[in-house]
Short mmCIF file of C-alpha atoms in Angstrom, two decimals:
data_model
loop_
_atom_site.label_atom_id
_atom_site.label_comp_id
_atom_site.label_asym_id
_atom_site.label_seq_id
_atom_site.Cartn_x
_atom_site.Cartn_y
_atom_site.Cartn_z
CA MET A 1 134.75 123.23 -8.78
CA LEU A 2 131.22 122.30 -8.11
CA PHE A 3 128.43 124.89 -8.81
CA SER A 4 124.90 124.68 -7.67
CA ILE A 5 122.57 127.30 -9.50
CA HIS A 6 118.98 128.16 -8.85
CA ALA A 7 117.48 129.65 -11.74
CA ASP A 8 114.16 130.38 -9.76
CA GLY A 9 115.77 131.94 -6.74
CA PRO A 10 115.79 135.68 -5.85
CA VAL A 11 119.56 136.13 -6.55
CA PRO A 12 120.44 136.48 -10.44
CA ILE A 13 122.34 133.73 -11.95
CA TYR A 14 125.41 135.65 -12.59
CA GLU A 15 125.66 136.69 -8.92
CA GLN A 16 125.50 133.11 -7.85
CA ILE A 17 128.28 132.15 -10.02
CA VAL A 18 130.36 135.07 -8.72
CA ALA A 19 129.48 134.16 -5.08
CA GLN A 20 130.49 130.45 -5.46
CA VAL A 21 133.85 131.06 -7.32
CA ILE A 22 134.57 133.65 -4.29
CA TYR A 23 133.58 130.96 -1.80
CA GLY A 24 135.70 128.40 -3.62
CA VAL A 25 138.77 130.47 -3.62
CA ALA A 26 138.35 131.70 0.13
CA ALA A 27 137.90 128.03 1.23
CA GLY A 28 140.92 126.99 -0.71
CA ALA A 29 139.19 124.70 -3.06
CA VAL A 30 140.29 126.79 -5.96
CA LYS A 31 144.02 127.43 -6.10
CA VAL A 32 146.14 130.41 -7.01
CA GLY A 33 147.38 130.01 -10.67
CA SER A 34 144.60 127.45 -11.56
CA PHE A 35 142.14 128.17 -14.29
CA ILE A 36 138.39 128.61 -13.91
CA PRO A 37 136.40 126.82 -16.64
CA SER A 38 135.83 128.58 -19.93
CA VAL A 39 132.69 130.53 -20.52
CA ARG A 40 131.47 128.01 -22.85
CA GLU A 41 132.33 124.96 -20.54
CA LEU A 42 130.55 126.38 -17.61
CA ALA A 43 127.51 127.55 -19.59
CA GLU A 44 127.10 124.16 -21.01
CA GLN A 45 127.63 122.54 -17.61
CA LEU A 46 125.13 124.84 -15.81
CA LEU A 47 122.62 125.16 -18.88
CA VAL A 48 122.62 128.84 -18.76
CA HIS A 49 123.37 131.28 -21.45
CA PRO A 50 127.00 132.13 -22.25
CA ASN A 51 126.33 135.82 -21.79
CA THR A 52 125.42 135.06 -18.00
CA VAL A 53 128.72 133.27 -17.39
CA ALA A 54 130.57 136.09 -19.30
CA ARG A 55 129.05 138.73 -17.14
CA ALA A 56 130.08 136.93 -13.87
CA TYR A 57 133.51 136.56 -15.23
CA GLN A 58 133.77 140.25 -15.79
CA ASP A 59 132.79 140.90 -12.27
CA LEU A 60 135.34 138.35 -11.03
CA GLU A 61 137.99 140.19 -13.27
CA ARG A 62 137.02 143.63 -11.95
CA LEU A 63 137.24 142.37 -8.36
CA GLY A 64 140.82 141.14 -9.07
CA VAL A 65 139.99 137.39 -8.53
CA VAL A 66 140.82 136.34 -12.07
CA THR A 67 142.72 137.63 -14.80
CA PRO A 68 142.47 136.61 -18.51
CA ARG A 69 145.51 134.76 -20.04
CA ARG A 70 145.71 134.86 -23.64
CA GLY A 71 144.53 131.53 -25.27
CA ARG A 72 144.40 129.84 -21.89
CA GLY A 73 141.40 131.24 -20.03
CA MET A 74 140.80 132.82 -16.76
CA GLU A 75 143.69 132.53 -14.15
CA VAL A 76 143.06 132.68 -10.32
CA THR A 77 145.36 135.62 -9.27
CA SER A 78 147.89 135.69 -6.41
CA GLN A 79 145.74 138.28 -4.43
CA ALA A 80 142.51 136.34 -5.05
CA PRO A 81 142.67 134.48 -1.61
CA THR A 82 143.00 137.60 0.15
CA ALA A 83 140.45 139.51 -1.64
CA CYS A 84 137.87 136.50 -1.34
CA ARG A 85 138.55 136.01 2.35
CA SER A 86 137.79 139.55 3.01
CA LYS A 87 134.60 139.38 0.99
CA ARG A 88 133.46 136.37 2.89
CA ARG A 89 134.49 138.05 6.17
CA ASP A 90 132.23 140.95 5.28
CA LEU A 91 129.46 138.54 4.41
CA VAL A 92 129.76 136.55 7.66
CA ARG A 93 129.97 139.84 9.71
CA ARG A 94 126.68 141.08 8.29
CA ARG A 95 125.16 137.57 9.11
CA ILE A 96 126.41 137.86 12.68
CA ARG A 97 125.39 141.26 13.11
CA ASP A 98 121.87 140.17 12.00
CA ALA A 99 121.88 137.43 14.59
CA LEU A 100 123.11 139.70 17.46
CA ARG A 101 120.41 142.11 16.64
CA GLU A 102 117.89 139.44 17.04
CA ALA A 103 119.47 138.44 20.29
CA ALA A 104 119.23 141.86 21.64
CA ALA A 105 115.68 142.13 20.53
CA SER A 106 115.03 138.90 22.47
CA ALA A 107 116.41 140.76 25.63
CA LEU A 108 119.38 138.33 25.98
CA THR A 109 122.34 140.01 27.95
CA PRO A 110 125.67 140.46 26.44
CA ASP A 111 127.01 137.62 28.69
CA GLU A 112 124.28 135.15 27.58
CA ILE A 113 125.15 135.94 23.97
CA ARG A 114 128.83 135.44 24.45
CA ASN A 115 128.08 132.19 26.02
CA LEU A 116 125.95 131.13 23.11
CA VAL A 117 128.64 132.19 20.73
CA ASP A 118 131.26 130.25 22.54
CA GLU A 119 129.20 127.12 22.72
CA GLU A 120 128.26 127.28 19.05
CA LEU A 121 131.91 127.88 18.18
CA THR A 122 133.17 124.94 20.22
CA ALA A 123 130.45 122.78 18.58
CA VAL A 124 131.50 123.72 15.00
CA ASN A 125 135.17 123.34 15.75
CA GLY A 126 134.43 120.09 17.38
CA LYS A 127 132.62 118.70 14.28
CA ARG A 128 135.48 119.85 12.09
CA ARG A 129 137.82 117.60 13.87
CA MET B 1 124.43 146.27 -33.72
CA ASP B 2 121.57 145.44 -36.02
CA PRO B 3 119.23 142.58 -34.82
CA ILE B 4 119.80 139.40 -36.65
CA ILE B 5 116.05 138.65 -36.76
CA GLU B 6 113.61 141.45 -36.95
CA THR B 7 109.85 141.73 -37.46
CA HIS B 8 107.79 144.92 -37.51
CA ASP B 9 104.11 145.05 -37.07
CA LEU B 10 103.96 141.47 -38.53
CA CYS B 11 100.41 140.32 -39.29
CA LYS B 12 98.70 137.01 -40.60
CA ARG B 13 95.07 136.17 -40.85
CA PHE B 14 93.45 132.82 -41.43
CA GLY B 15 89.87 133.50 -42.66
CA GLY B 16 88.44 135.81 -39.84
CA LYS B 17 91.06 134.76 -37.18
CA ARG B 18 94.16 137.08 -36.73
CA ALA B 19 96.75 134.36 -36.13
CA VAL B 20 99.63 136.75 -35.70
CA ASP B 21 98.50 140.48 -34.92
CA GLY B 22 101.23 143.30 -35.00
CA MET B 23 104.15 141.33 -33.83
CA SER B 24 107.33 143.37 -33.49
CA LEU B 25 110.44 141.51 -32.31
CA ALA B 26 114.14 142.12 -32.32
CA VAL B 27 116.68 139.21 -31.86
CA PRO B 28 120.37 140.32 -31.38
CA LYS B 29 123.26 138.20 -32.42
CA GLY B 30 124.19 135.33 -30.15
CA ALA B 31 120.92 135.53 -28.22
CA ILE B 32 118.76 132.46 -27.32
CA PHE B 33 115.30 134.04 -27.73
CA ALA B 34 112.47 132.33 -26.18
CA LEU B 35 109.13 132.77 -27.91
CA LEU B 36 106.57 131.69 -25.23
CA GLY B 37 102.97 131.20 -25.56
CA ASP B 38 100.13 128.57 -25.27
CA ASN B 39 99.11 126.34 -28.05
CA GLY B 40 97.37 128.58 -30.65
CA ALA B 41 99.11 131.85 -29.48
CA GLY B 42 100.73 132.19 -32.84
CA LYS B 43 104.29 130.90 -32.35
CA THR B 44 104.20 128.37 -35.25
CA THR B 45 102.59 131.04 -37.57
CA THR B 46 105.19 133.61 -36.71
CA ILE B 47 108.03 130.90 -37.31
CA ARG B 48 106.35 129.98 -40.74
CA MET B 49 106.68 133.48 -41.85
CA LEU B 50 110.31 133.76 -40.55
CA THR B 51 111.24 130.63 -42.50
CA GLY B 52 109.60 131.84 -45.66
CA GLN B 53 106.96 129.35 -45.76
CA LEU B 54 104.17 131.91 -45.44
CA PRO B 55 103.92 135.48 -46.68
CA ALA B 56 102.95 138.19 -44.33
CA ASP B 57 99.62 139.95 -44.82
CA ARG B 58 101.07 143.12 -43.39
CA GLY B 59 104.27 144.32 -41.79
CA SER B 60 107.93 142.91 -42.30
CA ALA B 61 109.93 140.06 -41.29
CA LYS B 62 113.76 140.10 -41.97
CA ILE B 63 116.62 137.80 -41.06
CA LEU B 64 120.23 139.02 -41.48
CA GLY B 65 118.57 142.17 -43.14
CA GLN B 66 116.91 140.23 -45.96
CA ASP B 67 113.21 139.95 -46.27
CA CYS B 68 112.07 136.40 -45.09
CA TRP B 69 109.48 135.86 -48.04
CA ALA B 70 111.28 137.68 -51.02
CA ALA B 71 114.81 136.11 -50.11
CA ALA B 72 113.47 132.93 -48.66
CA GLU B 73 115.62 130.87 -51.05
CA LYS B 74 118.96 132.80 -50.14
CA LEU B 75 118.01 132.53 -46.47
CA ARG B 76 117.50 128.97 -46.48
CA LEU B 77 121.25 128.40 -46.95
CA LYS B 78 121.90 130.39 -43.58
CA VAL B 79 118.89 129.69 -41.44
CA GLY B 80 118.79 126.15 -39.89
CA TYR B 81 115.04 125.15 -39.07
CA VAL B 82 113.60 122.14 -37.18
CA PRO B 83 109.73 122.15 -37.34
CA GLU B 84 107.65 120.98 -34.28
CA ARG B 85 107.05 117.47 -35.73
CA PRO B 86 109.75 116.75 -38.42
CA ARG B 87 108.84 114.00 -40.80
CA TYR B 88 111.53 112.49 -43.03
CA TYR B 89 111.39 109.45 -45.35
CA ASP B 90 111.16 106.86 -42.64
CA TRP B 91 112.27 103.85 -44.78
CA MET B 92 115.71 105.62 -44.88
CA THR B 93 118.52 105.30 -42.55
CA ILE B 94 120.03 108.12 -40.53
CA ALA B 95 122.92 108.07 -42.95
CA GLU B 96 120.68 108.16 -46.03
CA ILE B 97 118.52 110.97 -45.07
CA GLY B 98 121.72 113.06 -44.59
CA TRP B 99 122.96 112.05 -47.95
CA PHE B 100 119.66 112.82 -49.50
CA ALA B 101 119.48 116.35 -48.09
CA ALA B 102 123.13 116.89 -48.99
CA GLY B 103 122.11 116.98 -52.63
CA PHE B 104 120.39 120.23 -51.97
CA HIS B 105 123.33 121.82 -50.23
CA ALA B 106 127.03 122.76 -50.47
CA ALA B 107 129.66 119.95 -50.57
CA GLU B 108 130.48 120.28 -46.94
CA PHE B 109 127.05 119.57 -45.68
CA TYR B 110 127.50 115.73 -45.53
CA THR B 111 130.82 115.97 -43.50
CA ARG B 112 129.29 118.26 -40.99
CA TYR B 113 126.10 116.11 -40.73
CA GLN B 114 128.34 113.13 -40.04
CA GLN B 115 130.08 115.27 -37.23
CA TRP B 116 126.88 116.13 -35.63
CA LEU B 117 125.78 112.54 -35.59
CA ASP B 118 129.04 111.70 -33.73
CA LYS B 119 128.33 114.52 -31.23
CA PHE B 120 124.79 113.47 -30.69
CA LYS B 121 125.83 109.74 -30.51
CA LEU B 122 123.43 108.70 -33.35
CA ASP B 123 124.01 105.39 -35.09
CA ALA B 124 124.18 106.27 -38.83
CA ASN B 125 122.85 102.84 -39.83
CA ALA B 126 119.66 102.93 -37.87
CA ARG B 127 116.43 103.22 -39.83
CA LEU B 128 114.36 106.29 -39.08
CA ASP B 129 111.22 104.30 -38.35
CA ALA B 130 113.17 102.43 -35.70
CA ILE B 131 114.76 105.10 -33.66
CA SER B 132 113.17 106.86 -30.42
CA LYS B 133 111.42 110.15 -30.56
CA GLY B 134 114.60 111.95 -28.95
CA GLU B 135 116.81 110.43 -31.61
CA TYR B 136 114.43 111.50 -34.29
CA ALA B 137 114.58 115.11 -32.89
CA LYS B 138 118.30 115.08 -32.98
CA VAL B 139 118.45 113.98 -36.60
CA GLY B 140 116.28 117.06 -37.28
CA LEU B 141 118.81 119.11 -35.48
CA ALA B 142 121.69 117.59 -37.18
CA LEU B 143 120.27 118.27 -40.52
CA ALA B 144 119.60 121.86 -39.55
CA LEU B 145 123.05 122.29 -38.27
CA ALA B 146 124.61 120.65 -41.18
CA ILE B 147 124.34 123.81 -43.34
CA ASP B 148 126.38 125.54 -40.55
CA PRO B 149 123.64 128.10 -39.93
CA GLU B 150 124.10 131.62 -38.58
CA VAL B 151 120.55 131.41 -37.23
CA LEU B 152 118.63 128.48 -35.88
CA ILE B 153 114.87 128.52 -35.57
CA LEU B 154 113.41 125.56 -33.41
CA ASP B 155 109.55 125.11 -33.07
CA GLU B 156 108.89 123.38 -29.81
CA PRO B 157 112.20 121.45 -30.02
CA THR B 158 111.89 119.58 -26.79
CA SER B 159 108.20 118.72 -26.62
CA GLY B 160 107.75 115.02 -26.10
CA LEU B 161 111.44 114.35 -25.29
CA ASP B 162 112.69 112.57 -21.94
CA LEU B 163 114.19 114.84 -19.45
CA LEU B 164 117.84 113.81 -19.93
CA VAL B 165 117.49 114.34 -23.96
CA ARG B 166 116.01 117.70 -23.11
CA GLN B 167 118.87 118.71 -21.02
CA GLU B 168 121.34 117.49 -23.71
CA PHE B 169 119.41 119.48 -26.25
CA LEU B 170 119.43 122.71 -24.14
CA GLY B 171 123.19 122.05 -23.53
CA SER B 172 123.95 121.93 -27.31
CA MET B 173 121.70 125.11 -27.69
CA VAL B 174 124.07 126.84 -25.12
CA GLY B 175 127.09 125.69 -27.07
CA MET B 176 125.69 126.96 -30.32
CA ALA B 177 125.08 130.45 -28.66
CA ALA B 178 128.68 130.43 -27.39
CA GLU B 179 129.73 129.87 -31.13
CA GLY B 180 127.86 133.24 -32.02
CA ARG B 181 124.90 131.61 -33.58
CA THR B 182 121.50 133.16 -33.00
CA ILE B 183 118.73 131.10 -31.74
CA LEU B 184 114.94 131.47 -31.64
CA ILE B 185 113.24 128.87 -29.91
CA SER B 186 109.38 128.43 -29.39
CA SER B 187 107.94 126.68 -26.26
CA HIS B 188 105.09 126.37 -24.03
CA GLN B 189 107.22 124.64 -21.37
CA ILE B 190 108.17 127.93 -19.82
CA GLY B 191 110.24 126.87 -16.78
CA GLU B 192 112.53 124.88 -19.00
CA VAL B 193 113.84 127.81 -21.06
CA GLU B 194 114.27 130.07 -18.06
CA ARG B 195 117.81 129.19 -17.47
CA VAL B 196 119.25 129.11 -20.99
CA ALA B 197 117.30 132.03 -22.67
CA SER B 198 118.73 135.42 -22.69
CA HIS B 199 115.65 137.08 -24.16
CA VAL B 200 111.94 136.27 -23.94
CA ALA B 201 108.81 137.33 -25.86
CA PHE B 202 105.47 136.43 -24.25
CA ILE B 203 102.56 136.11 -26.79
CA ALA B 204 98.89 135.35 -26.53
CA SER B 205 96.21 135.39 -29.25
CA GLY B 206 98.67 136.49 -31.85
CA LYS B 207 99.65 139.57 -29.89
CA LEU B 208 102.94 140.34 -28.22
CA LEU B 209 102.41 140.86 -24.41
CA LEU B 210 106.01 141.71 -23.51
CA THR B 211 109.50 141.32 -24.74
CA ALA B 212 112.59 141.82 -22.57
CA THR B 213 115.93 140.54 -21.83
CA MET B 214 116.05 138.07 -18.76
CA ASP B 215 117.83 140.61 -16.67
CA GLU B 216 115.46 143.47 -17.52
CA LEU B 217 112.33 141.17 -16.85
CA ARG B 218 113.54 140.82 -13.06
CA GLN B 219 113.35 144.52 -12.70
CA ARG B 220 110.23 145.13 -15.03
CA ILE B 221 107.93 142.75 -13.31
CA ILE B 222 107.88 142.49 -9.53
CA ARG B 223 105.68 141.40 -6.74
CA LEU B 224 104.89 143.88 -3.86
CA LYS B 225 103.63 142.40 -0.64
CA LEU B 226 102.54 144.19 2.61
CA ARG B 227 100.37 144.27 5.73
CA TYR B 228 98.11 147.31 6.21
CA GLU B 229 96.34 148.79 9.19
CA ALA B 230 93.29 150.66 7.69
CA GLU B 231 93.10 150.74 3.86
CA PRO B 232 94.97 148.65 1.30
CA PRO B 233 97.03 151.06 -1.13
CA ASP B 234 96.06 151.97 -4.57
CA ALA B 235 98.10 149.63 -6.76
CA ALA B 236 98.01 151.88 -9.84
CA VAL B 237 100.10 154.41 -8.07
CA PHE B 238 103.09 152.05 -8.23
CA GLY B 239 103.15 150.82 -11.72
CA SER B 240 100.98 149.21 -14.31
CA VAL B 241 98.94 146.54 -12.35
CA LEU B 242 98.82 143.08 -13.59
CA GLN B 243 97.03 141.35 -10.58
CA THR B 244 96.13 142.24 -7.05
CA ASN B 245 94.79 140.09 -4.27
CA GLY B 246 94.75 139.87 -0.57
CA SER B 247 93.10 138.35 2.44
CA GLY B 248 92.61 140.01 5.85
CA LYS B 249 95.07 142.69 6.18
CA HIS B 250 97.58 141.07 3.86
CA TRP B 251 97.64 142.52 0.35
CA GLN B 252 99.91 141.98 -2.77
CA ALA B 253 100.29 143.03 -6.28
CA VAL B 254 102.08 142.10 -9.40
CA LEU B 255 103.42 145.24 -11.12
CA GLN B 256 104.97 146.00 -14.44
CA ASP B 257 107.35 148.77 -14.72
CA PRO B 258 107.25 149.72 -11.13
CA ARG B 259 107.77 153.40 -9.89
CA LEU B 260 110.56 153.06 -7.48
CA GLU B 261 109.86 156.54 -5.87
CA ALA B 262 106.38 155.81 -5.08
CA LEU B 263 107.51 152.37 -3.68
CA GLU B 264 110.03 154.15 -1.30
CA THR B 265 107.34 156.61 -0.17
CA LEU B 266 104.90 153.69 0.50
CA LYS B 267 107.45 152.03 2.70
CA ARG B 268 107.60 154.91 4.88
CA THR B 269 103.69 155.39 5.09
CA ASP B 270 101.96 154.94 8.51
CA GLY B 271 100.06 151.85 8.71
CA ILE B 272 101.83 149.90 6.12
CA HIS B 273 104.04 147.12 7.50
CA ASP B 274 106.33 144.07 6.26
CA MET B 275 106.58 145.64 2.85
CA GLU B 276 108.51 143.30 0.65
CA VAL B 277 109.47 143.56 -3.15
CA SER B 278 110.39 140.24 -4.99
CA THR B 279 111.05 138.90 -8.36
CA LEU B 280 108.76 136.34 -9.99
CA HIS B 281 109.46 132.95 -11.95
CA LEU B 282 108.79 133.16 -15.77
CA GLU B 283 105.64 131.07 -15.39
CA GLU B 284 104.14 133.48 -12.93
CA ILE B 285 105.05 136.46 -15.09
CA TYR B 286 103.22 134.65 -17.90
CA CYS B 287 100.21 133.84 -15.84
CA ALA B 288 100.02 137.61 -14.69
CA LEU B 289 100.37 138.97 -18.25
CA LEU B 290 97.58 136.74 -19.32
CA ALA B 291 95.34 137.59 -16.37
CA ARG B 292 95.59 141.36 -17.08
CA LYS B 293 94.73 140.75 -20.68
CA VAL B 294 91.39 138.98 -20.19
#
């Protein structure tokens, strides 16, 4: 799993770690039953204090994304994909809502907005193929 | 849990100059505690008192519950220390300086020293006068680590090192904290320790300006930005003011310990627009703290 952490951003480092694990699981890059790096490994890789990583892992455990396995580390749970996809869906929904508000504020009609969304969706799916 | 390193009202004067003036610090176990300040702020003097090289004029300095001056010899076996510019016998090889230092320590010293040399990829047969600055710094760290210290005190450990070596250095520091060792590191390169530190203390002219955990710091120092129609607000209502400035109808302030209710009220005030509260970089916080002091 590749992490990209910005120490100088507005989002605390532990939240960035949580968000990126969730994204990884939701996107299928991190599989059920696999282990995420140990606190020490990830801390050394990202050059952040181990407590920061430990705090992120506590959050992930509380969200049911990972569970500790004695002597082996943190395992991605079977319900993780569902939980992470739903978290991601909430996030995307919020962004779409913001965009729609902006569209409404710009006096676009519902039909115009729907056309825009369809066009963009086609463009994105086209790129994927 | 008791702090591993603790100073209380620590003072040191040189002639008429107060090099350290009422410094009270508490460093918990497993912390990477960054002592930040410009040259001459009192970092090295503080460290010299912590390492038993200098008695305090007033106040106390304790490590692992023992007085840094009275119990200096005992503490030397538990506290690893790398000075800012370590100098060893340069005609010795890396192996020889370890063997020499081993004479003052327990039997396992040399074995551990060799393990750290391997880890740092140092050539034991290289002469100290023929290695790079970065390698020299690593020899210092290997010597400090060979006593298997509970506490590590590093005075400007990365100054003068190349970027890659600095990153490796910070990486090994993270590893040591993960092992439960407590690390105090002084630096004037503030951005660099921003990621790895768990705690910071800002000092200037021998005085402590602010100490906090990194998480607390985000909440304790904030920037408030807004646009006003008639009059700019009175910053003092919202917390302790470190800086204010503005141009036209735009206004901003850096606040310490902001009053959240007052900010909520401000948000709903007529004639105040685009209000934004944001966090600051470590460097900006340092500058703001200094600006208030002057």
